[in-house]
PDB file of C-alpha atoms and ligand atoms in Angstrom:
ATOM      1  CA  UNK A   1       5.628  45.504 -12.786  1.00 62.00           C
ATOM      2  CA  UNK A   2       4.197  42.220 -12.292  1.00 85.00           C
ATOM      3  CA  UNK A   3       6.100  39.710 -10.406  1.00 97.00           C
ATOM      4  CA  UNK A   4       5.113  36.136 -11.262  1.00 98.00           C
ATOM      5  CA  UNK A   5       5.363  33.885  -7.790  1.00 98.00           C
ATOM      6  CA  UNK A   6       7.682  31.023  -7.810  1.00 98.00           C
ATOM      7  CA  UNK A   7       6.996  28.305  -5.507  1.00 98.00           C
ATOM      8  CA  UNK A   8      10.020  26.262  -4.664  1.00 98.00           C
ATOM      9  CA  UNK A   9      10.922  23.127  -2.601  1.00 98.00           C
ATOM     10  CA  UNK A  10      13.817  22.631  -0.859  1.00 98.00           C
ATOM     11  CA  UNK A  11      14.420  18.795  -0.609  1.00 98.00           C
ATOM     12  CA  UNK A  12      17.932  19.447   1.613  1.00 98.00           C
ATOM     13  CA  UNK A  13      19.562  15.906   2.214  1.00 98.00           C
ATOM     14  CA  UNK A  14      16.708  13.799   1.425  1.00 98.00           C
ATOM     15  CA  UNK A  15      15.371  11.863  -1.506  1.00 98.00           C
ATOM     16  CA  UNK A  16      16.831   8.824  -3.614  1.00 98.00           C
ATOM     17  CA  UNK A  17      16.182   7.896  -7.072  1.00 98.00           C
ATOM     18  CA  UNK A  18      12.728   6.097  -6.701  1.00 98.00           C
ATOM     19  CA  UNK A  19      12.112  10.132  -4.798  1.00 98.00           C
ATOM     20  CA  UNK A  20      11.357  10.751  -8.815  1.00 98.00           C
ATOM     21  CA  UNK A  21       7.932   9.423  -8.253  1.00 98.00           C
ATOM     22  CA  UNK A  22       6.987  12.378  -6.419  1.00 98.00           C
ATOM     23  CA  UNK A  23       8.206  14.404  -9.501  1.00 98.00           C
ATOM     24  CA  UNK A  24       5.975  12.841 -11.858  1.00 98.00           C
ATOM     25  CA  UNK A  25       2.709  13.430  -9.717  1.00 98.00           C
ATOM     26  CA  UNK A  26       3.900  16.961  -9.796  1.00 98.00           C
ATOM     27  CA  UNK A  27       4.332  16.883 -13.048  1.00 97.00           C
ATOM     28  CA  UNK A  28       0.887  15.727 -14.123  1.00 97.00           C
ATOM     29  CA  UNK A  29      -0.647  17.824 -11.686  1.00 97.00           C
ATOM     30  CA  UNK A  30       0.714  20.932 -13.038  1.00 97.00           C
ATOM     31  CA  UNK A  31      -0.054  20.019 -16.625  1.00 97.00           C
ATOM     32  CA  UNK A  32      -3.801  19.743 -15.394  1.00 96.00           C
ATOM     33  CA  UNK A  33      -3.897  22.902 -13.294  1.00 93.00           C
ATOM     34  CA  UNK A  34      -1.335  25.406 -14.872  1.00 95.00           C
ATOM     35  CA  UNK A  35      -1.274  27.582 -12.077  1.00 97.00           C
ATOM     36  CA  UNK A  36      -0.339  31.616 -12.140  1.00 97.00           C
ATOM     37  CA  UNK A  37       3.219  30.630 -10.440  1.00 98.00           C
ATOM     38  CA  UNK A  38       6.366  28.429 -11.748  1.00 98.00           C
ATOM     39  CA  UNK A  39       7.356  26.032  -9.840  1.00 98.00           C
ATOM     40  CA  UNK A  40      11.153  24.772  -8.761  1.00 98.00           C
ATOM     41  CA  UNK A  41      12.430  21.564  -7.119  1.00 98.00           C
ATOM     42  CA  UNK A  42      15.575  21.539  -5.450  1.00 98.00           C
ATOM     43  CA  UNK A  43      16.985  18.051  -4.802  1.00 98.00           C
ATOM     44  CA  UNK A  44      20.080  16.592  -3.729  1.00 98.00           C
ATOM     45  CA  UNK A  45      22.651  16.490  -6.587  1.00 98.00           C
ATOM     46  CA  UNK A  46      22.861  13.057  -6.904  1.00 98.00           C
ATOM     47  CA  UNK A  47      19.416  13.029  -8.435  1.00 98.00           C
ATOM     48  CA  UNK A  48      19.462  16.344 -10.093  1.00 98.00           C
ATOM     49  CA  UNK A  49      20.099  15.119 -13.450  1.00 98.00           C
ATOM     50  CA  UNK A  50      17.424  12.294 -13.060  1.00 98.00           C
ATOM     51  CA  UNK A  51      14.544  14.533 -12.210  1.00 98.00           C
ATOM     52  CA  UNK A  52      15.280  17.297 -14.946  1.00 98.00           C
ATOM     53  CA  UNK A  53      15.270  14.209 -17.610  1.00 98.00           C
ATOM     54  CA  UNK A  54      12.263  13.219 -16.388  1.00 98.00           C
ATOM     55  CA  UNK A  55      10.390  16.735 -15.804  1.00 98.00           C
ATOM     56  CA  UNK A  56      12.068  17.916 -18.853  1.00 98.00           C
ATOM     57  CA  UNK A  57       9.345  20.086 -20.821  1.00 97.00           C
ATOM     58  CA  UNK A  58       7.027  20.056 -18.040  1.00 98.00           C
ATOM     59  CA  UNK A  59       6.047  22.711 -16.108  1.00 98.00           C
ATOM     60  CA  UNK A  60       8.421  21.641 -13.309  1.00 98.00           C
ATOM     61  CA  UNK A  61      11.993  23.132 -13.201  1.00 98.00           C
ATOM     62  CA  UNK A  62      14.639  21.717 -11.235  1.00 98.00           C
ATOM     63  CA  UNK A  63      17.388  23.722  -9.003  1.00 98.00           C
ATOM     64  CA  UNK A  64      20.475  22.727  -7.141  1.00 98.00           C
ATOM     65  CA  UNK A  65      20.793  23.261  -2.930  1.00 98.00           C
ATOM     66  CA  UNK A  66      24.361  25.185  -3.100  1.00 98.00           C
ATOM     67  CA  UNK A  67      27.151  25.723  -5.738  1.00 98.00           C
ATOM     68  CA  UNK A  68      31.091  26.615  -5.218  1.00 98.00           C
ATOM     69  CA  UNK A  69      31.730  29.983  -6.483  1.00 98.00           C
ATOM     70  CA  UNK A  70      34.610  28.232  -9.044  1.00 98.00           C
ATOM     71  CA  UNK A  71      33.597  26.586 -12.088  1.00 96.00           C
ATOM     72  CA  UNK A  72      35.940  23.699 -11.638  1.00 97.00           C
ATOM     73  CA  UNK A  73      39.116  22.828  -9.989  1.00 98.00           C
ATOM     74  CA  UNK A  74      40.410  21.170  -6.950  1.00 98.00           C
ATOM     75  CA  UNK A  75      37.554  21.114  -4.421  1.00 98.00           C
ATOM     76  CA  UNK A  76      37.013  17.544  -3.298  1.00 98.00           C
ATOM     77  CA  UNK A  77      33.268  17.169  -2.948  1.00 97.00           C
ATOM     78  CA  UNK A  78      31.749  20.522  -4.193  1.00 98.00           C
ATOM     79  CA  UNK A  79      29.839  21.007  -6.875  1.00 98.00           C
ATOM     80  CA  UNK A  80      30.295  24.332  -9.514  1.00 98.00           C
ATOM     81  CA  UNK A  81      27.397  26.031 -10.914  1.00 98.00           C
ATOM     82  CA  UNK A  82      28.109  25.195 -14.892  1.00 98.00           C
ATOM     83  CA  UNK A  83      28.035  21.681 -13.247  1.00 98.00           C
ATOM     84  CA  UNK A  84      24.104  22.014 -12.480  1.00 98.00           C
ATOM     85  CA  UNK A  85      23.616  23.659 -15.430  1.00 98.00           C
ATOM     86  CA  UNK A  86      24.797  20.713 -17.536  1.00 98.00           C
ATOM     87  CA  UNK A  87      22.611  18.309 -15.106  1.00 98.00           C
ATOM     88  CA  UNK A  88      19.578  20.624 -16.405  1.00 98.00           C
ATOM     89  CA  UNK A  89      19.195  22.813 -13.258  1.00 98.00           C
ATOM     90  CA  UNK A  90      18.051  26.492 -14.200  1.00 98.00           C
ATOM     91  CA  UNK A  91      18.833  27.857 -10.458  1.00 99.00           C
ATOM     92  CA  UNK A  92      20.552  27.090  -7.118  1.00 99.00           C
ATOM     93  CA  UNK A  93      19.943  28.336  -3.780  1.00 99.00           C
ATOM     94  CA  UNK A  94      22.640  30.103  -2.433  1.00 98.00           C
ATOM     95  CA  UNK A  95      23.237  31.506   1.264  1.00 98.00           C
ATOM     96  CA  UNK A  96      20.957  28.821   2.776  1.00 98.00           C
ATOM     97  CA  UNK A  97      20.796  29.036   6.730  1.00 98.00           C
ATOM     98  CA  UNK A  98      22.205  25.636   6.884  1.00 98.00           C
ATOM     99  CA  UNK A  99      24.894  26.358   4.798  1.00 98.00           C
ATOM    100  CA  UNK A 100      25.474  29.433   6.734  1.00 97.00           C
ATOM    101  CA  UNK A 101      25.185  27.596  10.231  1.00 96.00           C
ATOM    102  CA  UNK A 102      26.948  24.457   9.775  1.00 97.00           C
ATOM    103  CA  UNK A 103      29.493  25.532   7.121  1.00 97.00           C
ATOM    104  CA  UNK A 104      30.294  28.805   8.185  1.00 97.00           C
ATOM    105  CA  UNK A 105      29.374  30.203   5.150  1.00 98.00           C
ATOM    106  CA  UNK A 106      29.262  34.226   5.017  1.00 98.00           C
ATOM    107  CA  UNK A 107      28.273  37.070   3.058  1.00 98.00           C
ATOM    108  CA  UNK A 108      31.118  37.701   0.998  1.00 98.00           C
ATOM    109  CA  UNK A 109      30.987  33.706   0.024  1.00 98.00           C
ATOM    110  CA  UNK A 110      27.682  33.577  -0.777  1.00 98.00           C
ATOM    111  CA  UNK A 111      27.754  36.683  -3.150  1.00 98.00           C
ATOM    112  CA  UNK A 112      30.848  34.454  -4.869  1.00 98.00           C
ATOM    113  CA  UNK A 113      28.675  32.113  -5.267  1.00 98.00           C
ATOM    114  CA  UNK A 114      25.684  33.698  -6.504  1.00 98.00           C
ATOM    115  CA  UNK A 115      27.901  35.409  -9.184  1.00 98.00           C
ATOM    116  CA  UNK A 116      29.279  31.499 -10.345  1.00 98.00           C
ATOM    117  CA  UNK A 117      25.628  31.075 -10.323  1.00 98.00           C
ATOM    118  CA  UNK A 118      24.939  33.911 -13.061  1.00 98.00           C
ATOM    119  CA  UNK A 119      28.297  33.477 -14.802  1.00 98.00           C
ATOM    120  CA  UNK A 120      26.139  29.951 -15.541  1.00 98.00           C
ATOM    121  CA  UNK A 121      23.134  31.070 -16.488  1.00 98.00           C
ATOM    122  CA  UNK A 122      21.921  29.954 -13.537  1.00 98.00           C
ATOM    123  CA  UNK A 123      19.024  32.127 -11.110  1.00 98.00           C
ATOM    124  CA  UNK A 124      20.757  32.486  -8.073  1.00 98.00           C
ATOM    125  CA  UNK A 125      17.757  32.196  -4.996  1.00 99.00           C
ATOM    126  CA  UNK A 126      19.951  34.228  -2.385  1.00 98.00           C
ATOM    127  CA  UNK A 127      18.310  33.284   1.209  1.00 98.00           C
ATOM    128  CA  UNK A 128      18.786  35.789   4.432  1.00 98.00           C
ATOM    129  CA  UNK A 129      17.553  35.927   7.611  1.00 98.00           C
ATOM    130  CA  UNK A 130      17.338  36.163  11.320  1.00 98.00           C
ATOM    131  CA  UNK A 131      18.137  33.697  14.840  1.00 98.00           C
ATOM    132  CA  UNK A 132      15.962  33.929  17.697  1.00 97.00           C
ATOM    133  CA  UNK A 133      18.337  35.968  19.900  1.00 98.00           C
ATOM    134  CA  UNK A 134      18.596  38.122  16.827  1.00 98.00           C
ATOM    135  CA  UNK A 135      14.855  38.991  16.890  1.00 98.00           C
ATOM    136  CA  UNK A 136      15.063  38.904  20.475  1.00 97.00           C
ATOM    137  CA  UNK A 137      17.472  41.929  20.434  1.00 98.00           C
ATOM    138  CA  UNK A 138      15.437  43.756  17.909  1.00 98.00           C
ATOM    139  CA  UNK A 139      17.814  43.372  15.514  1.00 98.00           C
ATOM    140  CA  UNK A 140      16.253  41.731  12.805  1.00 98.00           C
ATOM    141  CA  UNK A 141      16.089  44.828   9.784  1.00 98.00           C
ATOM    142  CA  UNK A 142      19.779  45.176  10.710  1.00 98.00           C
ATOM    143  CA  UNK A 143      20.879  41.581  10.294  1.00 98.00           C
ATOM    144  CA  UNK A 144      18.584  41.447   6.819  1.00 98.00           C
ATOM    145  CA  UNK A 145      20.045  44.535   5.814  1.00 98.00           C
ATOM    146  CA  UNK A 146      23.719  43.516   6.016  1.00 98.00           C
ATOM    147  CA  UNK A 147      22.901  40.224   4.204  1.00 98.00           C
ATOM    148  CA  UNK A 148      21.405  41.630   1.492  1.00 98.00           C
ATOM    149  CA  UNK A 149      23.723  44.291   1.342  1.00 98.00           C
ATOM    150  CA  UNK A 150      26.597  41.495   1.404  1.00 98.00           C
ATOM    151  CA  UNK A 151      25.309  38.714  -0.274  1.00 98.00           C
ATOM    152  CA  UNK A 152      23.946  40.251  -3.470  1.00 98.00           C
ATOM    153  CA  UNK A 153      26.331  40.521  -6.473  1.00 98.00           C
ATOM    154  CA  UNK A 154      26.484  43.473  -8.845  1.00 95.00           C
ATOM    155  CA  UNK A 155      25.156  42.786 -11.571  1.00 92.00           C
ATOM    156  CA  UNK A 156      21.595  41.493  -9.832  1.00 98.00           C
ATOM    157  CA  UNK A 157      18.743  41.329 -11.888  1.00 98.00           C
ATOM    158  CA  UNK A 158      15.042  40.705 -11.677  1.00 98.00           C
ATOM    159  CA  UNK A 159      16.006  37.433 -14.096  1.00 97.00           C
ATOM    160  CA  UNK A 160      18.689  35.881 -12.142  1.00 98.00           C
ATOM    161  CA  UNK A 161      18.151  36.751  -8.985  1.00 98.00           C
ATOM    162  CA  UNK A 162      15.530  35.781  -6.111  1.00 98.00           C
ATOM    163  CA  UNK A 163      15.819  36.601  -2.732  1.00 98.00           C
ATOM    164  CA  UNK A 164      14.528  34.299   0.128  1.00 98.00           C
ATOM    165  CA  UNK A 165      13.614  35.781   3.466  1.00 98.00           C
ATOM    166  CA  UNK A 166      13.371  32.630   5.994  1.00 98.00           C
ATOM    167  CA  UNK A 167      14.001  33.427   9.191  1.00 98.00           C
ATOM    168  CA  UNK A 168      16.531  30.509  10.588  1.00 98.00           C
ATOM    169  CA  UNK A 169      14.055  29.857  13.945  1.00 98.00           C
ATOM    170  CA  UNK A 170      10.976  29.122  11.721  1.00 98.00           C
ATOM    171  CA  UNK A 171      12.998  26.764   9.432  1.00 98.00           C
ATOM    172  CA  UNK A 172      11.690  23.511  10.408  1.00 96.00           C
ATOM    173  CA  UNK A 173      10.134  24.407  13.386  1.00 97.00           C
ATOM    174  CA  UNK A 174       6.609  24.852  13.021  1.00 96.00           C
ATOM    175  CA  UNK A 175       6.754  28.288  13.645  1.00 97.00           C
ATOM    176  CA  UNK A 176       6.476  31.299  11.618  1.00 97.00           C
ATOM    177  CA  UNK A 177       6.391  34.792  11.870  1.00 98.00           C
ATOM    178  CA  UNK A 178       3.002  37.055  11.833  1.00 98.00           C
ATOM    179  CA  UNK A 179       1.740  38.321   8.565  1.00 98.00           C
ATOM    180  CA  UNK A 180       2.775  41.900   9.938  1.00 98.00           C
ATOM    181  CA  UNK A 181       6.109  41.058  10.780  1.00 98.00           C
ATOM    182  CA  UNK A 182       6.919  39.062   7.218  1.00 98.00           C
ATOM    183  CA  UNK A 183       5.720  42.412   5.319  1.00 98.00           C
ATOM    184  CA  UNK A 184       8.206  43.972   7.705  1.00 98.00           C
ATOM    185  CA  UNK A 185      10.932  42.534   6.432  1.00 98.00           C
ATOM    186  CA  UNK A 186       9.981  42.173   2.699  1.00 98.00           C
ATOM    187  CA  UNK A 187       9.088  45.798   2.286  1.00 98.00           C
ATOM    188  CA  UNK A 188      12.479  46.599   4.036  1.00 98.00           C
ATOM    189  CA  UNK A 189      13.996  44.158   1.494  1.00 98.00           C
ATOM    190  CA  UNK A 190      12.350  45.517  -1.469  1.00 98.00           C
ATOM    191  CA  UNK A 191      13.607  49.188  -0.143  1.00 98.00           C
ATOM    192  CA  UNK A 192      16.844  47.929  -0.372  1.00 98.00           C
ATOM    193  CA  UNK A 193      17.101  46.334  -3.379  1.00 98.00           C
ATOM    194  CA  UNK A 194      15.372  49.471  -5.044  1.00 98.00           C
ATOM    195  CA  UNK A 195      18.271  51.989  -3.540  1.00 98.00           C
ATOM    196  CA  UNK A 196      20.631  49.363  -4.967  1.00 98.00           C
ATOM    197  CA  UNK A 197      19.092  48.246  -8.042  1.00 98.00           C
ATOM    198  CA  UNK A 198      16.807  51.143  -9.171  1.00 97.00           C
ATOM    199  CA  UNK A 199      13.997  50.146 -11.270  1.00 96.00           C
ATOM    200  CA  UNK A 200      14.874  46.560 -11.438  1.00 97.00           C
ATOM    201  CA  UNK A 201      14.070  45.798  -7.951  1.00 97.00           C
ATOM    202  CA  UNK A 202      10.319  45.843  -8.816  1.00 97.00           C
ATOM    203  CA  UNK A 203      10.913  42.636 -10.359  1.00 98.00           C
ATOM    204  CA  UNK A 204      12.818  40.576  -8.044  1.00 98.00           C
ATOM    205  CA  UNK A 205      11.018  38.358  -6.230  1.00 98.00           C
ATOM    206  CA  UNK A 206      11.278  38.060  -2.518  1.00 98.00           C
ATOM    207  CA  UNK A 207       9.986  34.836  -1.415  1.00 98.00           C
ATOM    208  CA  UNK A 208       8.975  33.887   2.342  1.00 98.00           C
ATOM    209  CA  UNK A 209      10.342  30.283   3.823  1.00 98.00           C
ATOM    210  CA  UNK A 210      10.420  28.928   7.083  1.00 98.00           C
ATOM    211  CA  UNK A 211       7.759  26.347   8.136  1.00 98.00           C
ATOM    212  CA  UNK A 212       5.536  26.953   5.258  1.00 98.00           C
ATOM    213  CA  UNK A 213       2.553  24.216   5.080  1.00 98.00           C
ATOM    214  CA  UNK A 214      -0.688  23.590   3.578  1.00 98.00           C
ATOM    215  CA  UNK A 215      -2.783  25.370   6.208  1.00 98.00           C
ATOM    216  CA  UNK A 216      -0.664  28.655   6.809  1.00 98.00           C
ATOM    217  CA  UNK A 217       0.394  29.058   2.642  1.00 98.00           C
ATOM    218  CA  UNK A 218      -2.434  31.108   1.454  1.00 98.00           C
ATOM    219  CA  UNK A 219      -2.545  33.265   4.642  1.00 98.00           C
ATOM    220  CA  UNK A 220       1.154  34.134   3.819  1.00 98.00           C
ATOM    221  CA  UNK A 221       1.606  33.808   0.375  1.00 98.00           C
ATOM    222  CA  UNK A 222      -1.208  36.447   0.130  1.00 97.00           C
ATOM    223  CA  UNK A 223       0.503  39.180   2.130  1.00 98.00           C
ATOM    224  CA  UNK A 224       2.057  41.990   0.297  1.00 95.00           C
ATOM    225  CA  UNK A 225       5.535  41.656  -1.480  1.00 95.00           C
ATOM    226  CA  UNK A 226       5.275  37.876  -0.827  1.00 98.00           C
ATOM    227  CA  UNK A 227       6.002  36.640  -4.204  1.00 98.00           C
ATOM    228  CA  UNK A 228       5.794  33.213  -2.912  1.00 98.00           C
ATOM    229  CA  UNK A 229       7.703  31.111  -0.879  1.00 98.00           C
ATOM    230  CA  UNK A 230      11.033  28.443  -0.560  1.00 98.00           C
ATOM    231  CA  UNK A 231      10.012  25.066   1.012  1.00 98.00           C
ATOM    232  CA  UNK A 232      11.445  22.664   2.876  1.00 98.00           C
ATOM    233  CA  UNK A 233       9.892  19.918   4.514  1.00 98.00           C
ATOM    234  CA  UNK A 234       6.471  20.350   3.309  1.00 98.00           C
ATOM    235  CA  UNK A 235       7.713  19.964  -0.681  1.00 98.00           C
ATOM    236  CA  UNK A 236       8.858  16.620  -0.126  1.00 98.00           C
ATOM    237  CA  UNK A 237       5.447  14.814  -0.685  1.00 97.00           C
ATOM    238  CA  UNK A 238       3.829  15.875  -3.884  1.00 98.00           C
ATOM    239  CA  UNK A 239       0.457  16.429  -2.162  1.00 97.00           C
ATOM    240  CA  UNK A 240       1.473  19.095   0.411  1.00 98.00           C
ATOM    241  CA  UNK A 241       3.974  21.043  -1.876  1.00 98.00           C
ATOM    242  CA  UNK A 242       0.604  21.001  -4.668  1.00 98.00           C
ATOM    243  CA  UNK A 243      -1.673  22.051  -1.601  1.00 98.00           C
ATOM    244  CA  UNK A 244       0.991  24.918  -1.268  1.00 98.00           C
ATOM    245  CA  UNK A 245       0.945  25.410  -5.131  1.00 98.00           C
ATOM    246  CA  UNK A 246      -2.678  25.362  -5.275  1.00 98.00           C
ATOM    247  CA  UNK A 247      -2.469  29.424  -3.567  1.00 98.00           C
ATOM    248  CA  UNK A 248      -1.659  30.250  -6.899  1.00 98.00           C
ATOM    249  CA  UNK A 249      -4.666  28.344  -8.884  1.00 95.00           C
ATOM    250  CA  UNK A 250      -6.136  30.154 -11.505  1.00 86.00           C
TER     251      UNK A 250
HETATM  252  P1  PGA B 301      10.955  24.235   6.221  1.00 87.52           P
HETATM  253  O1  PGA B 301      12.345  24.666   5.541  1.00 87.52           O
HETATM  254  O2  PGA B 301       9.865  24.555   5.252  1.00 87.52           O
HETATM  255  O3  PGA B 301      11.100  22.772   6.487  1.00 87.52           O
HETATM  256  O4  PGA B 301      10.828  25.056   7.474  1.00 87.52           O
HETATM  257  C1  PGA B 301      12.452  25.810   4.754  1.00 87.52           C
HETATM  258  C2  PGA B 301      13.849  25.980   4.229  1.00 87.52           C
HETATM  259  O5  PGA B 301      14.806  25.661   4.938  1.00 87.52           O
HETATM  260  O6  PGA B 301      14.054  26.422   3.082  1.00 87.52           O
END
């Protein structure tokens, strides 16, 4: 089965409306180049709505950051999946380290949350991955292992779901893991999602992020079971997130 790539950017808590800008050269830049991979921005949610109006029919999609696993209720703050939906988001990132790290997020929540994500029609991009000491221990398939094992609904399918493997000391750091140690993990991933999902695993995409630029994205997004790659700081500026696109240039 093929897997077409998906190269997303993760804009975290940055960008305000005149951010849009950088939506429109993306935009126009896509409609010139098509490449062979789709291509999601993630922004905050206050402009969520204003950037799928305006890339609406374009070959840009838009995706929320994080979604409660309710649809609606008392929860000063959050934001429910059918929520994003109706702003024109077609998937949300669930289980980022962040969220995990400063909001104590675990497993068993993120799994809720992917399944609020399906329930609306939403892809759910599920993101695992290990610390430093982590690695350091040797521990790394085992930490991978339990989050996939925890964090993936039943139910999982090559449509709605993505995983993301970014390994929380190359997030915004500069740093990145070898190409032999990224097909480490993926191929462990995929191994795991086929025991779980059967056939259906050869279509989800597993998608590397964690310091991905302009001058490392081909090496990586060219590895084996790379099926492209979730970026942060680098899809902020039209220019670099294209460069990054550009991997995938037919
Ligand atoms: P980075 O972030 O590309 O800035 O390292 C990646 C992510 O957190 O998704």
């Amino acid at each position: 089965m093929t897997r077409k790539p998906l190269v997303a950017g993760n804009w975290k808590m940055n960008g305000l409306k005149a951010s849009v800008s950088e939506a429109k050269r993306l935009m126009a830049a896509l409609a010139r180049n098509r490449p062979r991979c789709e291509v999601l921005v993630c922004p905050p949610a206050t402009v969520l709505a204003l950037f799928a109006q305006t890339t609406k029919g374009s070959l840009v999609r838009i995706g929320g950051q994080d979604c409660h696993p309710a649809a609606s209720g008392a929860y000063t703050g959050d934001i429910g999946a059918e929520m994003l939906k109706d702003a024109g988001a077609r998937a949300v990132i669930v289980g980022h380290s962040e969220r995990r790290q400063y909001h104590g997020e675990q497993d068993a929540l993120v799994r809720a949350k992917a399944q609020a994500a399906h329930r609306a029609s939403l892809a759910a991009i599920i993101c695992v991955g290990e610390t430093a000491p982590e690695r350091d221990a040797g521990e790394t398939l085992a930490i991978v292992s339990r989050q996939v094992g925890g964090s993936l609904p039943d139910g999982a399918t090559a449509k709605n779901t993505i995983l993301a493997y970014e390994p929380v000391w190359a997030i915004g750091t500069g740093r990145t893991p070898t190409g032999d140690e990224i097909i480490a993990v993926h191929q462990s991933i995929r191994s795991l999602l086929a025991r779980r999902f059967g056939a259906e695993a050869e279509g989800m995409r597993i998608l590397y992020g964690g310091s991905v630029k302009p001058d490392n994205a081909a090496a990586i997004l060219r590895l084996p079971d790379v099926d492209g790659a979730l970026v942060g700081g680098a899809s902020l500026k039209a220019r670099d997130f294209l460069d990054i696109v550009s991997v995938y240039a037919r």
